[in-house]
CSV table of C-alpha atoms in Angstrom, one decimal:
chain,number,residue,atom,x,y,z
A,1342,MET,CA,-0.3,-0.3,-0.1
A,1343,ALA,CA,2.5,2.3,0.8
A,1344,CYS,CA,4.6,1.3,-2.9
A,1345,HIS,CA,0.4,1.7,-4.6
A,1346,GLY,CA,-1.6,3.3,-2.4
A,1347,TYR,CA,-1.7,5.7,-5.2
A,1348,ASP,CA,-3.4,3.6,-7.9
A,1349,GLY,CA,-7.0,3.0,-8.4
A,1350,GLU,CA,-10.4,3.3,-9.9
A,1351,ASP,CA,-9.7,5.8,-13.2
A,1352,GLN,CA,-6.1,7.2,-11.2
A,1353,LEU,CA,-6.2,9.8,-13.8
A,1354,PHE,CA,-9.2,11.9,-11.7
A,1355,ILE,CA,-8.2,13.2,-8.8
A,1356,SER,CA,-12.1,12.8,-7.4
A,1357,SER,CA,-11.5,9.4,-7.7
A,1358,PRO,CA,-11.0,7.2,-4.9
A,1359,ARG,CA,-7.4,5.5,-4.6
A,1360,TYR,CA,-6.4,2.3,-2.5
A,1361,GLN,CA,-4.8,4.5,-0.2
A,1362,ASP,CA,-7.8,6.0,0.8
A,1363,SER,CA,-9.4,2.9,2.7
A,1364,PRO,CA,-8.4,-1.0,1.7
A,1365,ILE,CA,-11.8,-1.6,1.3
A,1366,HIS,CA,-11.5,-0.2,-2.2
A,1367,LEU,CA,-8.3,-3.2,-3.1
A,1368,LEU,CA,-9.9,-5.7,-1.6
A,1369,ALA,CA,-12.9,-5.5,-3.8
A,1370,ARG,CA,-10.1,-5.7,-6.7
A,1371,LEU,CA,-8.7,-8.8,-5.1
A,1372,ARG,CA,-11.8,-10.7,-3.8
A,1373,GLN,CA,-11.5,-11.5,-8.5
A,1374,ASN,CA,-8.5,-13.1,-8.2
A,1375,VAL,CA,-9.8,-15.9,-5.8
A,1376,GLY,CA,-11.1,-19.5,-5.8
A,1377,SER,CA,-9.8,-22.3,-7.6
A,1378,GLU,CA,-11.1,-21.7,-11.0
A,1379,THR,CA,-8.8,-19.4,-11.4
A,1380,LYS,CA,-5.7,-18.9,-13.0
A,1381,ASP,CA,-2.0,-17.7,-11.7
A,1382,PRO,CA,-1.6,-14.2,-13.4
A,1383,SER,CA,2.0,-14.3,-13.1
A,1384,ILE,CA,1.6,-17.6,-15.0
A,1385,ARG,CA,-0.6,-16.9,-17.8
A,1386,LEU,CA,2.1,-13.6,-18.4
A,1387,LYS,CA,4.5,-15.8,-18.5
A,1388,GLU,CA,2.3,-17.7,-21.1
A,1389,ASN,CA,1.8,-15.0,-23.3
A,1390,VAL,CA,5.3,-13.9,-23.1
A,1391,GLN,CA,6.0,-17.7,-24.0
A,1392,LYS,CA,3.2,-17.6,-26.8
A,1393,ARG,CA,5.0,-13.9,-27.9
A,1394,LYS,CA,7.9,-15.2,-28.6
A,1395,GLU,CA,7.3,-18.2,-30.7
A,1396,ALA,CA,5.8,-15.8,-32.7
A,1397,MET,CA,8.4,-13.5,-33.0
A,1398,ARG,CA,10.3,-16.7,-34.1
A,1399,ARG,CA,8.1,-17.8,-36.6
A,1400,GLN,CA,8.4,-14.2,-37.9
A,1401,GLU,CA,12.4,-14.4,-38.1
A,1402,GLU,CA,12.6,-17.4,-39.7
A,1403,ARG,CA,10.2,-16.8,-43.0
A,1404,ALA,CA,12.2,-13.2,-42.9
A,1405,ALA,CA,15.5,-15.0,-42.9
A,1406,SER,CA,13.9,-17.9,-46.2
A,1407,LYS,CA,13.2,-15.5,-48.4
A,1408,CYS,CA,17.1,-14.0,-48.5
A,1409,LEU,CA,15.8,-11.3,-47.9
A,1410,ARG,CA,18.3,-9.4,-45.6
A,1411,ILE,CA,15.9,-6.3,-45.5
A,1412,GLY,CA,13.9,-7.4,-44.3
A,1413,HIS,CA,15.4,-9.5,-42.0
A,1414,ALA,CA,17.3,-7.8,-40.0
A,1415,LYS,CA,13.7,-5.1,-39.6
A,1416,ILE,CA,11.7,-8.0,-38.5
A,1417,LEU,CA,14.9,-8.6,-36.1
A,1418,LYS,CA,15.7,-5.0,-34.8
A,1419,ARG,CA,11.2,-4.5,-35.0
A,1420,ASN,CA,11.6,-7.7,-32.2
A,1421,LYS,CA,14.5,-6.3,-29.8
A,1422,ILE,CA,13.0,-2.8,-29.1
A,1423,LEU,CA,8.9,-5.3,-28.5
A,1424,ASP,CA,11.5,-7.0,-26.2
A,1425,HIS,CA,12.9,-3.9,-23.8
A,1426,LEU,CA,10.8,-1.3,-25.1
A,1427,MET,CA,7.8,-1.4,-25.3
A,1428,TRP,CA,6.6,-3.3,-21.7
A,1429,ILE,CA,7.5,0.6,-20.5
A,1430,ARG,CA,5.1,2.2,-22.2
A,1431,ASN,CA,2.8,2.9,-19.7
A,1432,ALA,CA,5.4,4.4,-17.1
A,1433,PRO,CA,4.5,7.7,-18.2
A,1434,LYS,CA,1.4,7.2,-16.8
A,1435,LEU,CA,2.2,5.8,-13.9
A,1436,HIS,CA,4.1,8.8,-13.0
A,1437,ALA,CA,1.7,10.8,-14.4
A,1438,CYS,CA,-0.8,8.7,-11.3
A,1439,ARG,CA,1.4,9.5,-8.4
A,1440,VAL,CA,1.3,13.3,-8.9
A,1441,PHE,CA,-2.1,13.2,-8.8
A,1442,GLY,CA,-2.3,11.1,-6.0
A,1443,ILE,CA,-0.2,13.2,-4.7
A,1444,LEU,CA,-2.2,16.3,-5.2
A,1445,ARG,CA,-5.4,14.0,-4.3
A,1446,SER,CA,-4.5,13.9,-0.7
A,1447,ALA,CA,-3.4,17.9,0.0
A,1448,ILE,CA,-6.6,18.6,-2.1
A,1449,LEU,CA,-8.4,16.1,0.5
A,1450,ARG,CA,-6.3,18.0,3.3
A,1451,VAL,CA,-7.9,21.6,3.0
A,1452,GLU,CA,-11.8,19.7,2.4
A,1453,THR,CA,-11.1,18.4,5.4
A,1454,ASP,CA,-10.7,21.6,7.0
A,1455,PHE,CA,-13.2,23.1,4.6
A,1456,ILE,CA,-16.0,20.6,6.3
A,1457,GLU,CA,-15.3,20.8,9.7
A,1458,ASN,CA,-15.4,25.1,9.2
A,1459,LYS,CA,-19.2,24.3,7.4
A,1460,ARG,CA,-18.3,25.8,4.3
A,1461,LEU,CA,-18.4,22.4,2.6
A,1462,GLU,CA,-21.0,19.5,3.3
A,1463,ALA,CA,-19.8,16.1,2.4
A,1464,SER,CA,-17.0,14.4,1.8
A,1465,GLY,CA,-16.1,14.7,-2.7
A,1466,ASP,CA,-17.3,18.1,-1.8
A,1467,ILE,CA,-14.3,19.3,-3.3
A,1468,PHE,CA,-14.4,18.5,-6.8
A,1469,HIS,CA,-16.7,20.4,-7.6
A,1470,LEU,CA,-14.3,23.3,-7.4
A,1471,ASP,CA,-11.9,24.2,-9.7
A,1472,VAL,CA,-8.1,24.8,-7.9
A,1473,THR,CA,-9.5,28.8,-8.3
A,1474,GLU,CA,-12.0,29.2,-6.8
A,1475,VAL,CA,-10.2,26.8,-3.7
A,1476,ASP,CA,-7.5,29.2,-3.6
A,1477,LYS,CA,-10.3,31.9,-4.1
A,1478,ALA,CA,-11.6,30.5,-0.8
A,1479,LEU,CA,-8.9,29.9,1.1
A,1480,THR,CA,-8.8,33.7,1.6
A,1481,ASP,CA,-11.9,34.7,1.9
A,1482,LYS,CA,-13.5,32.1,4.5
A,1483,THR,CA,-16.9,35.4,3.4
A,1484,MET,CA,-17.2,33.0,0.4
A,1485,ASP,CA,-19.7,30.2,0.0
A,1486,LEU,CA,-19.0,27.7,-0.7
A,1487,MET,CA,-22.0,25.6,-1.6
A,1488,ILE,CA,-23.9,27.8,-4.2
A,1489,LEU,CA,-21.3,26.5,-6.4
A,1490,VAL,CA,-21.3,22.7,-5.2
A,1491,LYS,CA,-24.8,22.2,-4.8
A,1492,ARG,CA,-25.2,24.0,-8.7
A,1493,ARG,CA,-22.9,21.6,-10.2
A,1494,GLN,CA,-23.8,18.6,-8.2
A,1495,ALA,CA,-27.0,18.3,-9.8
A,1496,ILE,CA,-25.9,18.6,-13.2
A,1497,TYR,CA,-23.7,16.2,-12.3
A,1498,ASN,CA,-25.6,13.6,-10.9
A,1499,ARG,CA,-28.8,14.3,-14.2
A,1500,ALA,CA,-25.3,13.3,-16.0
A,1501,LEU,CA,-24.5,10.1,-14.2
A,1502,LYS,CA,-28.8,8.4,-14.5
A,1503,ALA,CA,-27.4,8.8,-19.0
A,1504,THR,CA,-28.1,5.6,-20.2
A,1505,GLU,CA,-26.9,6.5,-22.7
A,1506,CYS,CA,-22.7,6.7,-24.1
A,1507,PRO,CA,-23.3,8.8,-26.9
A,1508,MET,CA,-21.0,8.7,-30.5
A,1509,LEU,CA,-22.6,11.1,-32.6
A,1510,ILE,CA,-24.3,14.8,-31.1
A,1511,ASP,CA,-26.7,16.6,-34.2
A,1512,SER,CA,-27.2,20.3,-33.9
A,1513,ARG,CA,-30.3,20.2,-32.4
A,1514,CYS,CA,-29.0,17.7,-29.3
A,1515,ARG,CA,-30.3,14.9,-31.7
A,1516,ILE,CA,-28.3,11.2,-31.4
A,1517,LEU,CA,-27.4,10.2,-34.1
A,1518,ARG,CA,-27.5,6.3,-35.0
A,1519,PRO,CA,-26.2,4.0,-37.3
A,1520,ASP,CA,-28.5,1.8,-39.4
A,1521,PRO,CA,-28.9,-1.4,-38.1
A,1522,PRO,CA,-26.7,-4.1,-39.8
A,1523,LYS,CA,-28.8,-6.6,-43.0
A,1524,ILE,CA,-28.3,-9.6,-42.5
A,1525,ASP,CA,-30.5,-11.7,-43.3
A,1526,ASN,CA,-31.4,-15.3,-40.4
A,1527,ILE,CA,-30.9,-13.5,-38.3
A,1528,GLU,CA,-33.1,-16.1,-34.6
A,1529,PRO,CA,-35.4,-14.4,-32.1
A,1530,GLY,CA,-33.2,-13.3,-29.0
A,1531,VAL,CA,-30.0,-13.8,-31.3
A,1532,LEU,CA,-27.9,-9.9,-30.6
A,1533,LEU,CA,-25.4,-8.2,-33.3
A,1534,GLY,CA,-22.9,-7.0,-32.5
A,1535,VAL,CA,-18.8,-6.5,-33.2
A,1536,ALA,CA,-15.7,-9.3,-32.4
A,1537,VAL,CA,-13.5,-8.0,-30.5
A,1538,ALA,CA,-12.1,-11.3,-29.1
A,1539,PRO,CA,-12.2,-14.7,-30.0
A,1540,GLY,CA,-13.4,-17.5,-28.8
A,1541,ILE,CA,-17.2,-18.5,-27.0
A,1542,ALA,CA,-18.2,-18.7,-23.2
A,1543,THR,CA,-21.8,-18.5,-21.3
A,1544,GLY,CA,-22.7,-17.1,-18.7
A,1545,ARG,CA,-25.8,-15.3,-16.6
A,1546,VAL,CA,-25.1,-10.9,-17.2
A,1547,ARG,CA,-24.2,-8.6,-14.7
A,1548,VAL,CA,-25.1,-5.8,-15.6
A,1549,MET,CA,-22.1,-3.4,-14.9
A,1550,ASN,CA,-22.6,1.2,-13.8
A,1551,SER,CA,-19.4,0.7,-11.9
A,1552,LEU,CA,-16.9,-0.4,-9.9
A,1553,THR,CA,-18.4,-0.5,-6.4
A,1554,ASP,CA,-21.1,-3.4,-8.0
A,1555,ARG,CA,-21.4,-6.6,-7.2
A,1556,PHE,CA,-19.5,-8.7,-9.8
A,1557,GLU,CA,-19.4,-12.8,-8.9
A,1558,HIS,CA,-16.3,-15.3,-10.7
A,1559,GLY,CA,-18.2,-16.7,-13.8
A,1560,GLU,CA,-20.4,-14.0,-15.5
A,1561,VAL,CA,-20.9,-12.1,-18.4
A,1562,LEU,CA,-18.9,-8.7,-17.2
A,1563,ALA,CA,-21.6,-6.2,-19.6
A,1564,THR,CA,-21.0,-2.5,-19.1
A,1565,THR,CA,-20.4,0.7,-21.4
A,1566,VAL,CA,-16.7,0.7,-21.8
A,1567,THR,CA,-13.5,-0.8,-19.6
A,1568,SER,CA,-11.0,1.4,-17.9
A,1569,PRO,CA,-7.4,-0.2,-16.3
A,1570,ALA,CA,-9.0,-0.5,-13.3
A,1571,TRP,CA,-12.0,-2.8,-13.8
A,1572,THR,CA,-9.3,-5.3,-16.0
A,1573,PRO,CA,-9.3,-8.1,-12.4
A,1574,LEU,CA,-12.8,-8.8,-12.7
A,1575,PHE,CA,-12.0,-10.0,-15.9
A,1576,ILE,CA,-9.7,-12.8,-14.4
A,1577,GLY,CA,-13.9,-14.3,-13.2
A,1578,ALA,CA,-15.6,-13.1,-16.0
A,1579,ALA,CA,-16.2,-15.7,-18.8
A,1580,GLY,CA,-17.9,-13.7,-21.1
A,1581,ILE,CA,-17.2,-9.4,-22.3
A,1582,VAL,CA,-20.0,-7.1,-24.1
A,1583,LEU,CA,-19.8,-4.3,-23.8
A,1584,GLN,CA,-21.4,-1.0,-25.5
A,1585,VAL,CA,-19.2,1.2,-27.5
A,1586,GLY,CA,-15.6,1.0,-28.1
A,1587,GLY,CA,-13.3,-1.1,-31.2
A,1588,ALA,CA,-10.2,-3.4,-31.6
A,1589,LEU,CA,-8.0,-1.5,-29.4
A,1590,GLN,CA,-10.5,-0.3,-26.1
A,1591,HIS,CA,-9.3,-1.9,-23.4
A,1592,GLY,CA,-11.6,-3.9,-22.7
A,1593,ALA,CA,-10.8,-5.7,-26.0
A,1594,LEU,CA,-7.2,-6.0,-25.1
A,1595,CYS,CA,-7.6,-7.2,-21.9
A,1596,ALA,CA,-9.8,-10.0,-23.0
A,1597,ARG,CA,-8.5,-11.2,-26.0
A,1598,GLU,CA,-5.3,-11.2,-22.9
A,1599,TYR,CA,-7.5,-13.0,-19.8
A,1600,GLY,CA,-8.7,-15.0,-23.2
A,1601,LYS,CA,-11.6,-14.1,-22.5
A,1602,PRO,CA,-15.1,-13.7,-25.2
A,1603,ALA,CA,-16.1,-10.2,-26.2
A,1604,VAL,CA,-18.7,-8.3,-27.8
A,1605,SER,CA,-18.7,-4.6,-28.9
A,1606,ASN,CA,-21.9,-2.7,-29.4
A,1607,ILE,CA,-24.4,-3.9,-27.7
A,1608,ASP,CA,-27.6,-1.6,-26.5
A,1609,ILE,CA,-26.0,-4.0,-22.6
A,1610,ARG,CA,-28.7,-0.7,-20.9
A,1611,ASN,CA,-31.8,-1.6,-22.8
A,1612,LEU,CA,-31.2,-4.9,-24.4
A,1613,LEU,CA,-29.9,-6.9,-21.4
A,1614,LYS,CA,-30.8,-7.5,-17.9
A,1615,THR,CA,-28.7,-9.1,-14.5
A,1616,GLY,CA,-29.8,-12.4,-13.7
A,1617,MET,CA,-30.2,-13.4,-18.7
A,1618,LEU,CA,-28.1,-15.9,-19.6
A,1619,VAL,CA,-26.7,-15.6,-22.0
A,1620,THR,CA,-23.7,-17.0,-24.9
A,1621,VAL,CA,-21.0,-14.4,-26.1
A,1622,ASP,CA,-19.8,-15.5,-29.5
A,1623,GLY,CA,-16.0,-13.7,-30.0
A,1624,ASN,CA,-16.1,-15.2,-33.4
A,1625,LYS,CA,-19.1,-14.3,-35.0
A,1626,GLY,CA,-19.6,-10.9,-32.3
A,1627,THR,CA,-23.0,-12.1,-31.5
A,1628,VAL,CA,-25.0,-11.8,-27.5
A,1629,THR,CA,-27.2,-15.2,-28.0
A,1630,ILE,CA,-30.4,-14.2,-24.9
A,1631,ASN,CA,-30.4,-18.2,-24.0
A,1632,THR,CA,-33.1,-17.9,-20.8
A,1633,VAL,CA,-35.4,-14.2,-19.9
A,1634,VAL,CA,-35.4,-12.6,-16.3
């Protein structure tokens, strides 16, 4: 906790809780990594590294067999970069998260002072203010902070109730959606999306709005989009269903790394409900509803 307590859900948002705020946040993530059916992540990592090295070796052999020295040299150089440099691609983000964690701790100390002096009402209120306003409030004791906070809280709470993440909105605030795919012979109960991770799995749906929602081992994780903080849930998930995103989004990449079938572009809020038994086909890009609730 002393070394990595700055980490947590949505680490680049200062308002998001960190593991150092409460061990409960970390324990909830660790809970997804237990069970006889859960594979040791370190073993899975070693297996994936071995697969990558085997793929690199095959590429190098093919390039060498074609007697193209330039092409072979490029392959060797690229693989060397992948082996020694690409693994640090997340280093800048981790350093930024550490800085934001320090800033959050300082802001929380100011918030505690404001709450004790009745200038704010509850934990989290300070994140509805900007830095300039906080600085001014520190010198101007007569500044009414709750007038600003309550107005912004109302907007924030209204946004939380939204059930859709629009991809395109026109000048009249109309949500534009693509035409449904024209595919014949779609059976009833089959939802057509985009295949983003191969495989087939069956399980009960768990529609999640946040990481604090309950999730059980073997369920199908259904959510709008995921971030790195959601990664522990992939270990115990049977499959992944996402509302937005393509093959290069976090959820798709993580699903492929953990060998979980995943389908995107499914209207999870209106078409799926927690408890439904579904089959996720990451090869065809379909979600089949087997039983409803």
